[in-house]
């Protein structure tokens, strides 16, 4: 038996398990988070909450606080955008219906890709791609892998260049709903909508400001200010945007699999001072505690700053 030690608060509100495109089972993900010192975790699989029951049971065992989460795909001005939903009611019938719709949207696209590529000499293309996707709905990389394995092309690059890349036969547009629609789903389920990894969309500052303004008008409340693979410049820029647009701030690693040194559970830069953390607005607000903790690396959280 181990004696529990006081731990400092470590919050990670964005990661993936095998329920979507992550590599770990929800249970293994939660244990890894625990080992890395995470005290509050949201599992945010793409367009599904299927991993939450297993994650929740595992979290209870190790003593992690699990916050409900998902990452929803949508479109804004014909660009794909990701919205993280947090702290919602998993039993909400409206949300369940919405997730079923997202699931069908993914399958529609997968079936259409398989149909378009059906003249290639690959038997059971759709089934094989699904196996590549670990039983989940296959996307273009999974189809590409099947084409390579079947010897149709020599590598993944060629698969995209000939069949799946922009403008090619298998380049089927995703059927995602509008930004305002998915924000509405999250709000209707009692949750808070967070604009995921805003720097990943490679937008100009002007376009990103317009996105944030539309997101806020739709009922979006928070920006993911701190995530993996960002420069300190990105962090400062997003913090400023967050203050200026009066948004709450969130943080999450967007962890998918072990072994990537730039992306690890709980290992994200602390939010800059003067921001309003989204977790203080959860149904069960999280307050920061600084305890005796193992080395915290970059995730060290500064308690001295004003949080408004
Ligand atoms: Mn992903
Ligand atoms: Mn994303
Ligand atoms: Mn993600």
PDB file of C-alpha atoms and ligand atoms in Angstrom:
ATOM      1  CA  UNK A   1       0.000   0.000   0.000  1.00  0.00           C
ATOM      2  CA  UNK A   2       1.276   3.456  -0.845  1.00  0.00           C
ATOM      3  CA  UNK A   3       0.662   6.540   1.220  1.00  0.00           C
ATOM      4  CA  UNK A   4      -0.885   9.257  -0.918  1.00  0.00           C
ATOM      5  CA  UNK A   5       1.303  12.326  -1.250  1.00  0.00           C
ATOM      6  CA  UNK A   6      -0.055  15.825  -1.717  1.00  0.00           C
ATOM      7  CA  UNK A   7       0.211  16.620  -5.406  1.00  0.00           C
ATOM      8  CA  UNK A   8       0.242  19.945  -7.134  1.00  0.00           C
ATOM      9  CA  UNK A   9      -2.592  20.526  -9.538  1.00  0.00           C
ATOM     10  CA  UNK A  10      -1.800  19.517 -13.103  1.00  0.00           C
ATOM     11  CA  UNK A  11      -4.540  19.985 -15.666  1.00  0.00           C
ATOM     12  CA  UNK A  12      -4.682  18.471 -19.179  1.00  0.00           C
ATOM     13  CA  UNK A  13      -7.937  19.096 -21.036  1.00  0.00           C
ATOM     14  CA  UNK A  14      -7.181  17.634 -24.487  1.00  0.00           C
ATOM     15  CA  UNK A  15      -6.034  14.102 -25.389  1.00  0.00           C
ATOM     16  CA  UNK A  16      -7.015  11.047 -27.430  1.00  0.00           C
ATOM     17  CA  UNK A  17      -7.415   7.313 -26.841  1.00  0.00           C
ATOM     18  CA  UNK A  18      -8.082   4.370 -29.148  1.00  0.00           C
ATOM     19  CA  UNK A  19     -11.728   5.380 -29.111  1.00  0.00           C
ATOM     20  CA  UNK A  20     -10.583   7.771 -31.866  1.00  0.00           C
ATOM     21  CA  UNK A  21      -7.083   8.136 -33.352  1.00  0.00           C
ATOM     22  CA  UNK A  22      -4.986   7.737 -30.193  1.00  0.00           C
ATOM     23  CA  UNK A  23      -2.864   4.641 -29.556  1.00  0.00           C
ATOM     24  CA  UNK A  24      -3.600   3.882 -25.878  1.00  0.00           C
ATOM     25  CA  UNK A  25      -6.754   2.368 -24.435  1.00  0.00           C
ATOM     26  CA  UNK A  26      -8.684   4.813 -22.229  1.00  0.00           C
ATOM     27  CA  UNK A  27      -7.472   2.865 -19.177  1.00  0.00           C
ATOM     28  CA  UNK A  28      -3.778   3.018 -20.200  1.00  0.00           C
ATOM     29  CA  UNK A  29      -4.139   6.679 -21.078  1.00  0.00           C
ATOM     30  CA  UNK A  30      -5.450   7.482 -17.594  1.00  0.00           C
ATOM     31  CA  UNK A  31      -2.634   5.522 -15.901  1.00  0.00           C
ATOM     32  CA  UNK A  32      -0.053   7.313 -18.023  1.00  0.00           C
ATOM     33  CA  UNK A  33      -1.592  10.668 -17.128  1.00  0.00           C
ATOM     34  CA  UNK A  34      -1.485   9.707 -13.462  1.00  0.00           C
ATOM     35  CA  UNK A  35       2.182   8.666 -13.727  1.00  0.00           C
ATOM     36  CA  UNK A  36       2.972  12.001 -15.346  1.00  0.00           C
ATOM     37  CA  UNK A  37       1.421  13.885 -12.421  1.00  0.00           C
ATOM     38  CA  UNK A  38      -1.868  14.892 -14.069  1.00  0.00           C
ATOM     39  CA  UNK A  39      -4.579  15.492 -11.470  1.00  0.00           C
ATOM     40  CA  UNK A  40      -7.393  16.701 -13.764  1.00  0.00           C
ATOM     41  CA  UNK A  41      -7.867  15.144 -17.178  1.00  0.00           C
ATOM     42  CA  UNK A  42     -10.359  15.478 -20.014  1.00  0.00           C
ATOM     43  CA  UNK A  43     -10.377  12.690 -22.617  1.00  0.00           C
ATOM     44  CA  UNK A  44     -11.421  14.425 -25.840  1.00  0.00           C
ATOM     45  CA  UNK A  45     -11.686  11.796 -28.576  1.00  0.00           C
ATOM     46  CA  UNK A  46     -12.718  12.990 -32.035  1.00  0.00           C
ATOM     47  CA  UNK A  47     -16.514  13.108 -32.325  1.00  0.00           C
ATOM     48  CA  UNK A  48     -17.110  10.411 -29.735  1.00  0.00           C
ATOM     49  CA  UNK A  49     -17.519   9.849 -26.009  1.00  0.00           C
ATOM     50  CA  UNK A  50     -17.169   6.059 -26.317  1.00  0.00           C
ATOM     51  CA  UNK A  51     -13.958   6.015 -24.245  1.00  0.00           C
ATOM     52  CA  UNK A  52     -15.405   7.900 -21.285  1.00  0.00           C
ATOM     53  CA  UNK A  53     -16.903   5.014 -19.253  1.00  0.00           C
ATOM     54  CA  UNK A  54     -13.593   3.089 -19.242  1.00  0.00           C
ATOM     55  CA  UNK A  55     -11.588   6.269 -18.569  1.00  0.00           C
ATOM     56  CA  UNK A  56     -13.914   7.210 -15.749  1.00  0.00           C
ATOM     57  CA  UNK A  57     -13.553   3.839 -14.005  1.00  0.00           C
ATOM     58  CA  UNK A  58      -9.754   4.008 -14.357  1.00  0.00           C
ATOM     59  CA  UNK A  59      -9.671   7.600 -13.097  1.00  0.00           C
ATOM     60  CA  UNK A  60     -11.619   6.652 -10.018  1.00  0.00           C
ATOM     61  CA  UNK A  61      -9.121   3.881  -9.260  1.00  0.00           C
ATOM     62  CA  UNK A  62      -6.013   6.062  -9.460  1.00  0.00           C
ATOM     63  CA  UNK A  63      -7.610   9.193  -8.012  1.00  0.00           C
ATOM     64  CA  UNK A  64      -7.628  11.451 -11.060  1.00  0.00           C
ATOM     65  CA  UNK A  65     -10.484  13.853 -11.627  1.00  0.00           C
ATOM     66  CA  UNK A  66     -11.953  13.083 -15.071  1.00  0.00           C
ATOM     67  CA  UNK A  67     -13.773  15.884 -16.860  1.00  0.00           C
ATOM     68  CA  UNK A  68     -16.129  14.869 -19.689  1.00  0.00           C
ATOM     69  CA  UNK A  69     -14.790  15.805 -23.116  1.00  0.00           C
ATOM     70  CA  UNK A  70     -14.874  15.385 -26.874  1.00  0.00           C
ATOM     71  CA  UNK A  71     -13.308  17.144 -29.892  1.00  0.00           C
ATOM     72  CA  UNK A  72     -15.831  17.963 -32.610  1.00  0.00           C
ATOM     73  CA  UNK A  73     -15.011  18.715 -36.249  1.00  0.00           C
ATOM     74  CA  UNK A  74     -16.908  21.479 -38.015  1.00  0.00           C
ATOM     75  CA  UNK A  75     -16.482  24.040 -40.788  1.00  0.00           C
ATOM     76  CA  UNK A  76     -16.072  27.795 -40.689  1.00  0.00           C
ATOM     77  CA  UNK A  77     -15.732  29.676 -43.966  1.00  0.00           C
ATOM     78  CA  UNK A  78     -14.985  26.347 -45.719  1.00  0.00           C
ATOM     79  CA  UNK A  79     -12.096  25.503 -43.376  1.00  0.00           C
ATOM     80  CA  UNK A  80     -12.175  22.535 -40.969  1.00  0.00           C
ATOM     81  CA  UNK A  81     -12.089  23.696 -37.346  1.00  0.00           C
ATOM     82  CA  UNK A  82     -11.901  21.655 -34.131  1.00  0.00           C
ATOM     83  CA  UNK A  83     -13.989  22.540 -31.098  1.00  0.00           C
ATOM     84  CA  UNK A  84     -13.309  20.845 -27.760  1.00  0.00           C
ATOM     85  CA  UNK A  85     -16.402  20.342 -25.604  1.00  0.00           C
ATOM     86  CA  UNK A  86     -15.814  20.044 -21.853  1.00  0.00           C
ATOM     87  CA  UNK A  87     -17.785  19.423 -18.688  1.00  0.00           C
ATOM     88  CA  UNK A  88     -21.051  18.456 -20.406  1.00  0.00           C
ATOM     89  CA  UNK A  89     -23.726  15.960 -19.434  1.00  0.00           C
ATOM     90  CA  UNK A  90     -22.899  12.672 -21.215  1.00  0.00           C
ATOM     91  CA  UNK A  91     -26.528  11.565 -20.935  1.00  0.00           C
ATOM     92  CA  UNK A  92     -27.809  14.542 -22.938  1.00  0.00           C
ATOM     93  CA  UNK A  93     -30.024  13.093 -25.723  1.00  0.00           C
ATOM     94  CA  UNK A  94     -29.238  16.052 -27.998  1.00  0.00           C
ATOM     95  CA  UNK A  95     -25.506  15.414 -27.694  1.00  0.00           C
ATOM     96  CA  UNK A  96     -25.935  11.671 -28.251  1.00  0.00           C
ATOM     97  CA  UNK A  97     -27.889  12.412 -31.436  1.00  0.00           C
ATOM     98  CA  UNK A  98     -25.253  14.897 -32.566  1.00  0.00           C
ATOM     99  CA  UNK A  99     -22.428  12.391 -32.061  1.00  0.00           C
ATOM    100  CA  UNK A 100     -24.384   9.777 -34.021  1.00  0.00           C
ATOM    101  CA  UNK A 101     -24.666  12.328 -36.812  1.00  0.00           C
ATOM    102  CA  UNK A 102     -20.895  12.995 -36.746  1.00  0.00           C
ATOM    103  CA  UNK A 103     -20.271   9.243 -36.866  1.00  0.00           C
ATOM    104  CA  UNK A 104     -22.526   8.910 -39.923  1.00  0.00           C
ATOM    105  CA  UNK A 105     -20.777  11.891 -41.536  1.00  0.00           C
ATOM    106  CA  UNK A 106     -17.442  10.095 -41.188  1.00  0.00           C
ATOM    107  CA  UNK A 107     -18.832   6.869 -42.639  1.00  0.00           C
ATOM    108  CA  UNK A 108     -20.473   8.637 -45.565  1.00  0.00           C
ATOM    109  CA  UNK A 109     -17.103  10.055 -46.497  1.00  0.00           C
ATOM    110  CA  UNK A 110     -15.279   6.725 -46.039  1.00  0.00           C
ATOM    111  CA  UNK A 111     -17.825   4.910 -48.223  1.00  0.00           C
ATOM    112  CA  UNK A 112     -17.488   7.577 -50.882  1.00  0.00           C
ATOM    113  CA  UNK A 113     -13.677   7.322 -50.929  1.00  0.00           C
ATOM    114  CA  UNK A 114     -13.927   3.513 -51.268  1.00  0.00           C
ATOM    115  CA  UNK A 115     -16.480   3.890 -54.055  1.00  0.00           C
ATOM    116  CA  UNK A 116     -14.316   6.375 -55.955  1.00  0.00           C
ATOM    117  CA  UNK A 117     -11.295   4.074 -55.718  1.00  0.00           C
ATOM    118  CA  UNK A 118     -13.256   0.896 -56.456  1.00  0.00           C
ATOM    119  CA  UNK A 119     -11.626   0.428 -59.871  1.00  0.00           C
ATOM    120  CA  UNK A 120      -8.224  -0.159 -58.279  1.00  0.00           C
ATOM    121  CA  UNK A 121      -7.233  -3.824 -57.944  1.00  0.00           C
ATOM    122  CA  UNK A 122      -7.712  -3.911 -54.165  1.00  0.00           C
ATOM    123  CA  UNK A 123     -10.280  -6.358 -52.787  1.00  0.00           C
ATOM    124  CA  UNK A 124     -12.365  -5.192 -49.809  1.00  0.00           C
ATOM    125  CA  UNK A 125     -10.807  -1.744 -49.794  1.00  0.00           C
ATOM    126  CA  UNK A 126     -13.238  -0.292 -47.250  1.00  0.00           C
ATOM    127  CA  UNK A 127     -12.919  -3.260 -44.870  1.00  0.00           C
ATOM    128  CA  UNK A 128      -9.122  -3.185 -45.111  1.00  0.00           C
ATOM    129  CA  UNK A 129      -9.043   0.541 -44.458  1.00  0.00           C
ATOM    130  CA  UNK A 130     -11.277   0.040 -41.426  1.00  0.00           C
ATOM    131  CA  UNK A 131      -8.828  -2.562 -40.100  1.00  0.00           C
ATOM    132  CA  UNK A 132      -6.022  -0.011 -40.586  1.00  0.00           C
ATOM    133  CA  UNK A 133      -8.087   2.434 -38.531  1.00  0.00           C
ATOM    134  CA  UNK A 134      -8.169  -0.020 -35.633  1.00  0.00           C
ATOM    135  CA  UNK A 135     -11.855  -0.738 -36.287  1.00  0.00           C
ATOM    136  CA  UNK A 136     -12.806   2.948 -36.340  1.00  0.00           C
ATOM    137  CA  UNK A 137     -13.993   4.927 -39.347  1.00  0.00           C
ATOM    138  CA  UNK A 138     -11.126   5.090 -41.863  1.00  0.00           C
ATOM    139  CA  UNK A 139      -9.748   8.360 -43.181  1.00  0.00           C
ATOM    140  CA  UNK A 140      -7.442   9.074 -46.110  1.00  0.00           C
ATOM    141  CA  UNK A 141      -4.186   7.915 -44.402  1.00  0.00           C
ATOM    142  CA  UNK A 142      -5.785   4.511 -43.746  1.00  0.00           C
ATOM    143  CA  UNK A 143      -6.804   4.154 -47.396  1.00  0.00           C
ATOM    144  CA  UNK A 144      -3.302   5.208 -48.401  1.00  0.00           C
ATOM    145  CA  UNK A 145      -1.768   2.509 -46.211  1.00  0.00           C
ATOM    146  CA  UNK A 146      -3.968  -0.164 -47.857  1.00  0.00           C
ATOM    147  CA  UNK A 147      -2.911   0.990 -51.331  1.00  0.00           C
ATOM    148  CA  UNK A 148       0.741   0.687 -50.300  1.00  0.00           C
ATOM    149  CA  UNK A 149       0.253  -2.762 -48.748  1.00  0.00           C
ATOM    150  CA  UNK A 150      -1.590  -3.955 -51.867  1.00  0.00           C
ATOM    151  CA  UNK A 151       1.317  -2.825 -54.030  1.00  0.00           C
ATOM    152  CA  UNK A 152      -0.758  -0.289 -55.982  1.00  0.00           C
ATOM    153  CA  UNK A 153       1.751   2.425 -55.063  1.00  0.00           C
ATOM    154  CA  UNK A 154       5.221   2.207 -53.562  1.00  0.00           C
ATOM    155  CA  UNK A 155       4.707   4.497 -50.558  1.00  0.00           C
ATOM    156  CA  UNK A 156       2.304   6.782 -48.698  1.00  0.00           C
ATOM    157  CA  UNK A 157       3.529   9.864 -50.544  1.00  0.00           C
ATOM    158  CA  UNK A 158       2.698   8.272 -53.871  1.00  0.00           C
ATOM    159  CA  UNK A 159      -0.724   7.165 -52.572  1.00  0.00           C
ATOM    160  CA  UNK A 160      -1.568  10.796 -51.850  1.00  0.00           C
ATOM    161  CA  UNK A 161       0.079  12.109 -54.996  1.00  0.00           C
ATOM    162  CA  UNK A 162      -1.901   9.777 -57.261  1.00  0.00           C
ATOM    163  CA  UNK A 163      -5.146   8.974 -55.467  1.00  0.00           C
ATOM    164  CA  UNK A 164      -5.870  10.760 -52.200  1.00  0.00           C
ATOM    165  CA  UNK A 165      -4.223  14.171 -52.245  1.00  0.00           C
ATOM    166  CA  UNK A 166      -5.923  17.481 -53.037  1.00  0.00           C
ATOM    167  CA  UNK A 167      -7.859  17.323 -56.291  1.00  0.00           C
ATOM    168  CA  UNK A 168      -7.349  13.550 -56.781  1.00  0.00           C
ATOM    169  CA  UNK A 169     -10.109  10.958 -57.158  1.00  0.00           C
ATOM    170  CA  UNK A 170     -10.143   9.928 -53.478  1.00  0.00           C
ATOM    171  CA  UNK A 171     -10.048  13.495 -52.153  1.00  0.00           C
ATOM    172  CA  UNK A 172     -13.588  13.540 -50.770  1.00  0.00           C
ATOM    173  CA  UNK A 173     -14.587  16.585 -48.778  1.00  0.00           C
ATOM    174  CA  UNK A 174     -15.685  15.893 -45.204  1.00  0.00           C
ATOM    175  CA  UNK A 175     -19.351  16.424 -44.360  1.00  0.00           C
ATOM    176  CA  UNK A 176     -18.963  18.536 -41.244  1.00  0.00           C
ATOM    177  CA  UNK A 177     -21.612  20.820 -39.730  1.00  0.00           C
ATOM    178  CA  UNK A 178     -21.147  24.563 -39.257  1.00  0.00           C
ATOM    179  CA  UNK A 179     -19.153  25.942 -36.317  1.00  0.00           C
ATOM    180  CA  UNK A 180     -22.250  27.474 -34.696  1.00  0.00           C
ATOM    181  CA  UNK A 181     -24.060  24.115 -34.860  1.00  0.00           C
ATOM    182  CA  UNK A 182     -21.438  22.187 -32.874  1.00  0.00           C
ATOM    183  CA  UNK A 183     -21.039  25.000 -30.349  1.00  0.00           C
ATOM    184  CA  UNK A 184     -24.811  24.774 -29.864  1.00  0.00           C
ATOM    185  CA  UNK A 185     -24.622  21.007 -29.250  1.00  0.00           C
ATOM    186  CA  UNK A 186     -22.034  21.471 -26.491  1.00  0.00           C
ATOM    187  CA  UNK A 187     -23.967  24.284 -24.837  1.00  0.00           C
ATOM    188  CA  UNK A 188     -27.247  22.363 -25.015  1.00  0.00           C
ATOM    189  CA  UNK A 189     -25.529  19.521 -23.162  1.00  0.00           C
ATOM    190  CA  UNK A 190     -24.486  21.962 -20.412  1.00  0.00           C
ATOM    191  CA  UNK A 191     -20.848  22.063 -21.498  1.00  0.00           C
ATOM    192  CA  UNK A 192     -18.310  24.711 -22.387  1.00  0.00           C
ATOM    193  CA  UNK A 193     -17.025  25.040 -25.961  1.00  0.00           C
ATOM    194  CA  UNK A 194     -13.294  25.623 -26.425  1.00  0.00           C
ATOM    195  CA  UNK A 195     -11.660  26.597 -29.733  1.00  0.00           C
ATOM    196  CA  UNK A 196      -8.954  23.916 -30.075  1.00  0.00           C
ATOM    197  CA  UNK A 197      -5.313  24.683 -31.013  1.00  0.00           C
ATOM    198  CA  UNK A 198      -6.031  28.057 -32.707  1.00  0.00           C
ATOM    199  CA  UNK A 199      -2.522  28.349 -34.204  1.00  0.00           C
ATOM    200  CA  UNK A 200      -2.863  25.034 -36.048  1.00  0.00           C
ATOM    201  CA  UNK A 201      -5.197  26.507 -38.660  1.00  0.00           C
ATOM    202  CA  UNK A 202      -2.356  28.591 -40.113  1.00  0.00           C
ATOM    203  CA  UNK A 203      -4.607  31.637 -40.329  1.00  0.00           C
ATOM    204  CA  UNK A 204      -3.558  35.250 -40.521  1.00  0.00           C
ATOM    205  CA  UNK A 205      -4.145  37.162 -37.288  1.00  0.00           C
ATOM    206  CA  UNK A 206      -7.056  38.988 -38.924  1.00  0.00           C
ATOM    207  CA  UNK A 207      -8.796  35.794 -39.991  1.00  0.00           C
ATOM    208  CA  UNK A 208      -8.191  34.174 -36.602  1.00  0.00           C
ATOM    209  CA  UNK A 209      -9.738  37.203 -34.851  1.00  0.00           C
ATOM    210  CA  UNK A 210     -12.785  36.891 -37.117  1.00  0.00           C
ATOM    211  CA  UNK A 211     -13.036  33.184 -36.252  1.00  0.00           C
ATOM    212  CA  UNK A 212     -12.835  33.904 -32.524  1.00  0.00           C
ATOM    213  CA  UNK A 213     -15.481  36.632 -32.835  1.00  0.00           C
ATOM    214  CA  UNK A 214     -17.867  34.247 -34.655  1.00  0.00           C
ATOM    215  CA  UNK A 215     -17.075  31.487 -32.178  1.00  0.00           C
ATOM    216  CA  UNK A 216     -17.949  33.783 -29.264  1.00  0.00           C
ATOM    217  CA  UNK A 217     -21.164  34.971 -30.945  1.00  0.00           C
ATOM    218  CA  UNK A 218     -22.183  31.319 -31.366  1.00  0.00           C
ATOM    219  CA  UNK A 219     -21.705  30.775 -27.618  1.00  0.00           C
ATOM    220  CA  UNK A 220     -18.101  29.551 -27.558  1.00  0.00           C
ATOM    221  CA  UNK A 221     -16.465  30.511 -24.265  1.00  0.00           C
ATOM    222  CA  UNK A 222     -12.804  29.543 -24.266  1.00  0.00           C
ATOM    223  CA  UNK A 223      -9.607  29.425 -26.319  1.00  0.00           C
ATOM    224  CA  UNK A 224      -7.032  26.685 -25.995  1.00  0.00           C
ATOM    225  CA  UNK A 225      -4.186  29.032 -25.165  1.00  0.00           C
ATOM    226  CA  UNK A 226      -1.608  26.442 -24.180  1.00  0.00           C
ATOM    227  CA  UNK A 227      -1.059  23.256 -26.204  1.00  0.00           C
ATOM    228  CA  UNK A 228       1.870  21.132 -27.413  1.00  0.00           C
ATOM    229  CA  UNK A 229       4.245  22.265 -30.119  1.00  0.00           C
ATOM    230  CA  UNK A 230       3.674  25.988 -29.689  1.00  0.00           C
ATOM    231  CA  UNK A 231       6.390  28.622 -29.491  1.00  0.00           C
ATOM    232  CA  UNK A 232       6.391  31.143 -26.641  1.00  0.00           C
ATOM    233  CA  UNK A 233       5.397  33.653 -29.319  1.00  0.00           C
ATOM    234  CA  UNK A 234       2.261  31.637 -30.084  1.00  0.00           C
ATOM    235  CA  UNK A 235       1.477  31.447 -26.384  1.00  0.00           C
ATOM    236  CA  UNK A 236       1.820  35.202 -25.946  1.00  0.00           C
ATOM    237  CA  UNK A 237      -0.238  35.901 -29.056  1.00  0.00           C
ATOM    238  CA  UNK A 238      -3.085  33.625 -27.944  1.00  0.00           C
ATOM    239  CA  UNK A 239      -3.016  34.998 -24.403  1.00  0.00           C
ATOM    240  CA  UNK A 240      -3.399  38.496 -25.792  1.00  0.00           C
ATOM    241  CA  UNK A 241      -6.217  37.404 -28.120  1.00  0.00           C
ATOM    242  CA  UNK A 242      -7.915  35.692 -25.204  1.00  0.00           C
ATOM    243  CA  UNK A 243      -7.783  38.825 -23.035  1.00  0.00           C
ATOM    244  CA  UNK A 244      -8.876  41.118 -25.816  1.00  0.00           C
ATOM    245  CA  UNK A 245     -11.880  38.971 -26.770  1.00  0.00           C
ATOM    246  CA  UNK A 246     -12.740  38.341 -23.099  1.00  0.00           C
ATOM    247  CA  UNK A 247     -12.582  34.577 -23.493  1.00  0.00           C
ATOM    248  CA  UNK A 248     -11.765  31.958 -20.877  1.00  0.00           C
ATOM    249  CA  UNK A 249      -8.453  30.122 -21.299  1.00  0.00           C
ATOM    250  CA  UNK A 250      -7.921  26.374 -21.600  1.00  0.00           C
ATOM    251  CA  UNK A 251      -4.872  24.121 -21.854  1.00  0.00           C
ATOM    252  CA  UNK A 252      -4.303  20.602 -23.175  1.00  0.00           C
ATOM    253  CA  UNK A 253      -1.501  18.500 -24.643  1.00  0.00           C
ATOM    254  CA  UNK A 254      -3.469  16.954 -27.560  1.00  0.00           C
ATOM    255  CA  UNK A 255      -1.604  13.740 -26.707  1.00  0.00           C
ATOM    256  CA  UNK A 256      -2.193  10.853 -29.181  1.00  0.00           C
ATOM    257  CA  UNK A 257       0.566   8.290 -28.534  1.00  0.00           C
ATOM    258  CA  UNK A 258       3.651   7.750 -26.360  1.00  0.00           C
ATOM    259  CA  UNK A 259       7.144   8.399 -27.680  1.00  0.00           C
ATOM    260  CA  UNK A 260       6.706  11.864 -29.167  1.00  0.00           C
ATOM    261  CA  UNK A 261       8.934  14.071 -27.008  1.00  0.00           C
ATOM    262  CA  UNK A 262       7.135  17.236 -28.100  1.00  0.00           C
ATOM    263  CA  UNK A 263       3.771  15.965 -26.921  1.00  0.00           C
ATOM    264  CA  UNK A 264       3.224  14.352 -23.527  1.00  0.00           C
ATOM    265  CA  UNK A 265       0.285  14.201 -21.141  1.00  0.00           C
ATOM    266  CA  UNK A 266       0.358  17.067 -18.644  1.00  0.00           C
ATOM    267  CA  UNK A 267       3.444  18.622 -20.222  1.00  0.00           C
ATOM    268  CA  UNK A 268       2.262  22.012 -21.408  1.00  0.00           C
ATOM    269  CA  UNK A 269       3.321  25.548 -20.686  1.00  0.00           C
ATOM    270  CA  UNK A 270       1.469  27.261 -17.817  1.00  0.00           C
ATOM    271  CA  UNK A 271      -1.162  29.800 -18.817  1.00  0.00           C
ATOM    272  CA  UNK A 272       0.231  33.338 -18.851  1.00  0.00           C
ATOM    273  CA  UNK A 273      -0.921  35.603 -16.025  1.00  0.00           C
ATOM    274  CA  UNK A 274      -4.101  37.569 -16.204  1.00  0.00           C
ATOM    275  CA  UNK A 275      -6.204  34.926 -17.958  1.00  0.00           C
ATOM    276  CA  UNK A 276      -9.404  33.380 -16.640  1.00  0.00           C
ATOM    277  CA  UNK A 277      -8.956  29.583 -16.525  1.00  0.00           C
ATOM    278  CA  UNK A 278     -11.890  27.660 -17.969  1.00  0.00           C
ATOM    279  CA  UNK A 279     -11.720  25.109 -15.128  1.00  0.00           C
ATOM    280  CA  UNK A 280     -12.792  27.705 -12.584  1.00  0.00           C
ATOM    281  CA  UNK A 281     -16.120  27.758 -14.459  1.00  0.00           C
ATOM    282  CA  UNK A 282     -16.749  23.999 -14.449  1.00  0.00           C
ATOM    283  CA  UNK A 283     -19.800  22.659 -12.603  1.00  0.00           C
ATOM    284  CA  UNK A 284     -17.302  21.513  -9.977  1.00  0.00           C
ATOM    285  CA  UNK A 285     -14.690  24.292 -10.176  1.00  0.00           C
ATOM    286  CA  UNK A 286     -11.034  23.282  -9.991  1.00  0.00           C
ATOM    287  CA  UNK A 287      -8.814  25.346  -7.749  1.00  0.00           C
ATOM    288  CA  UNK A 288      -5.051  25.264  -8.032  1.00  0.00           C
ATOM    289  CA  UNK A 289      -3.091  23.681  -5.214  1.00  0.00           C
ATOM    290  CA  UNK A 290       0.638  23.537  -4.983  1.00  0.00           C
ATOM    291  CA  UNK A 291       1.824  20.434  -3.172  1.00  0.00           C
ATOM    292  CA  UNK A 292       4.903  18.296  -2.877  1.00  0.00           C
ATOM    293  CA  UNK A 293       5.292  17.053  -6.379  1.00  0.00           C
ATOM    294  CA  UNK A 294       7.902  15.342  -8.472  1.00  0.00           C
ATOM    295  CA  UNK A 295       9.703  17.463 -11.029  1.00  0.00           C
ATOM    296  CA  UNK A 296       7.146  19.330 -13.098  1.00  0.00           C
ATOM    297  CA  UNK A 297       9.239  20.334 -16.101  1.00  0.00           C
ATOM    298  CA  UNK A 298       7.454  22.869 -18.277  1.00  0.00           C
ATOM    299  CA  UNK A 299       4.028  22.302 -16.757  1.00  0.00           C
ATOM    300  CA  UNK A 300       4.897  24.191 -13.571  1.00  0.00           C
ATOM    301  CA  UNK A 301       2.040  26.442 -12.700  1.00  0.00           C
ATOM    302  CA  UNK A 302       2.626  29.877 -11.297  1.00  0.00           C
ATOM    303  CA  UNK A 303       0.354  30.744  -8.423  1.00  0.00           C
ATOM    304  CA  UNK A 304       1.528  34.290  -7.895  1.00  0.00           C
ATOM    305  CA  UNK A 305      -0.204  35.927 -10.845  1.00  0.00           C
ATOM    306  CA  UNK A 306      -3.603  37.531 -10.685  1.00  0.00           C
ATOM    307  CA  UNK A 307      -6.342  35.477 -12.284  1.00  0.00           C
ATOM    308  CA  UNK A 308      -8.995  38.154 -12.213  1.00  0.00           C
TER     309      UNK A 308
HETATM  310 MN1  LIG B   1      -6.322  13.350 -33.824  1.00  0.00          MN
HETATM  311 MN1  LIG B   2      -7.618  18.806 -33.349  1.00  0.00          MN
HETATM  312 MN1  LIG B   3      -7.024  16.656 -30.654  1.00  0.00          MN
END
